[in-house]
Amino acid sequence: MHTMTAPTAADPARSRSHDTQGDFLLQPPDPAQRVPCRIDPVDLRRLDLLALLTAAGIAPSAGDRAAIAQLSELPGSVHAALHRWLRQAYGFRR
């Protein structure tokens, strides 16, 4: 069994690009080089509504996707009320 260990501060001379078997290891990601990503609030509301329905045991059918998309375009206050109603009706907490 081949195991790989991360280099430690105690051994700074050890290369991060090679392990003892000659395999190339990926460098850890640099947080400064991350691509900024902002998710549209409509998409967040759509995903949140799908998650809420799934948690309530309501599996949206293929025809429900259009209704969910339209509900997601409504203001956040409407979305919050819809969530509150579903949580009260199905008696669960997120």
CSV table of C-alpha atoms in Angstrom, one decimal:
chain,number,residue,atom,x,y,z
A,1,MET,CA,0.0,0.0,0.0
A,2,HIS,CA,1.4,3.4,-1.0
A,3,THR,CA,0.8,6.2,1.4
A,4,MET,CA,1.7,9.9,1.0
A,5,THR,CA,2.3,12.3,3.8
A,6,ALA,CA,2.3,16.1,3.7
A,7,PRO,CA,5.6,17.8,4.2
A,8,THR,CA,6.0,19.3,7.7
A,9,ALA,CA,7.7,22.4,8.9
A,10,ALA,CA,10.3,20.2,10.5
A,11,ASP,CA,11.5,19.1,7.1
A,12,PRO,CA,11.4,22.2,4.8
A,13,ALA,CA,13.9,20.7,2.4
A,14,ARG,CA,11.4,18.0,1.2
A,15,SER,CA,9.9,18.9,-2.1
A,16,ARG,CA,6.1,19.4,-2.3
A,17,SER,CA,6.0,18.4,-6.0
A,18,HIS,CA,7.4,14.8,-5.6
A,19,ASP,CA,6.8,12.0,-3.1
A,20,THR,CA,9.3,9.2,-2.5
A,21,GLN,CA,7.9,7.1,-5.4
A,22,GLY,CA,8.4,9.9,-8.0
A,23,ASP,CA,4.6,10.7,-8.3
A,24,PHE,CA,3.7,14.3,-8.9
A,25,LEU,CA,1.5,15.8,-6.1
A,26,LEU,CA,-0.8,18.7,-6.6
A,27,GLN,CA,0.1,21.9,-4.7
A,28,PRO,CA,-2.5,23.2,-2.2
A,29,PRO,CA,-4.8,25.9,-3.7
A,30,ASP,CA,-3.7,29.5,-3.1
A,31,PRO,CA,-6.7,31.4,-1.6
A,32,ALA,CA,-5.5,34.6,-3.3
A,33,GLN,CA,-5.9,33.1,-6.7
A,34,ARG,CA,-9.6,32.0,-6.3
A,35,VAL,CA,-12.0,33.2,-8.8
A,36,PRO,CA,-14.7,35.4,-7.1
A,37,CYS,CA,-18.1,33.8,-7.5
A,38,ARG,CA,-21.3,35.4,-6.6
A,39,ILE,CA,-24.5,33.4,-6.9
A,40,ASP,CA,-27.6,35.3,-8.0
A,41,PRO,CA,-30.2,35.7,-5.2
A,42,VAL,CA,-32.8,34.1,-7.5
A,43,ASP,CA,-30.7,31.0,-7.9
A,44,LEU,CA,-30.1,30.9,-4.1
A,45,ARG,CA,-33.9,31.1,-3.4
A,46,ARG,CA,-34.5,28.4,-6.0
A,47,LEU,CA,-32.0,26.0,-4.5
A,48,ASP,CA,-33.2,26.8,-1.0
A,49,LEU,CA,-36.8,26.1,-2.0
A,50,LEU,CA,-35.9,22.8,-3.6
A,51,ALA,CA,-34.0,21.9,-0.4
A,52,LEU,CA,-36.9,22.9,1.8
A,53,LEU,CA,-39.4,20.8,-0.3
A,54,THR,CA,-37.1,17.8,-0.2
A,55,ALA,CA,-36.6,18.1,3.6
A,56,ALA,CA,-40.4,18.2,3.9
A,57,GLY,CA,-40.7,15.0,1.9
A,58,ILE,CA,-42.2,16.8,-1.1
A,59,ALA,CA,-40.5,15.6,-4.3
A,60,PRO,CA,-41.0,18.2,-7.0
A,61,SER,CA,-42.1,16.7,-10.3
A,62,ALA,CA,-40.7,17.8,-13.6
A,63,GLY,CA,-43.7,20.1,-14.2
A,64,ASP,CA,-43.0,21.9,-10.9
A,65,ARG,CA,-39.7,23.3,-12.0
A,66,ALA,CA,-41.4,26.2,-13.8
A,67,ALA,CA,-43.5,27.1,-10.7
A,68,ILE,CA,-40.4,26.9,-8.5
A,69,ALA,CA,-38.5,29.1,-10.9
A,70,GLN,CA,-41.3,31.7,-10.8
A,71,LEU,CA,-41.6,31.6,-7.0
A,72,SER,CA,-37.8,32.1,-6.8
A,73,GLU,CA,-38.1,35.4,-8.7
A,74,LEU,CA,-40.4,36.8,-6.1
A,75,PRO,CA,-39.0,39.1,-3.4
A,76,GLY,CA,-37.1,37.7,-0.4
A,77,SER,CA,-40.0,38.6,1.9
A,78,VAL,CA,-42.4,36.4,-0.1
A,79,HIS,CA,-39.8,33.6,-0.1
A,80,ALA,CA,-39.4,33.9,3.7
A,81,ALA,CA,-43.1,33.6,4.2
A,82,LEU,CA,-43.3,30.5,2.0
A,83,HIS,CA,-40.6,28.9,4.0
A,84,ARG,CA,-42.3,29.8,7.3
A,85,TRP,CA,-45.6,28.3,6.0
A,86,LEU,CA,-43.9,25.0,4.9
A,87,ARG,CA,-42.0,24.7,8.1
A,88,GLN,CA,-45.2,25.2,10.1
A,89,ALA,CA,-47.3,22.8,8.0
A,90,TYR,CA,-44.7,20.0,8.1
A,91,GLY,CA,-43.5,20.7,11.6
A,92,PHE,CA,-39.8,20.6,11.1
A,93,ARG,CA,-36.8,22.9,11.7
A,94,ARG,CA,-33.9,23.4,9.4
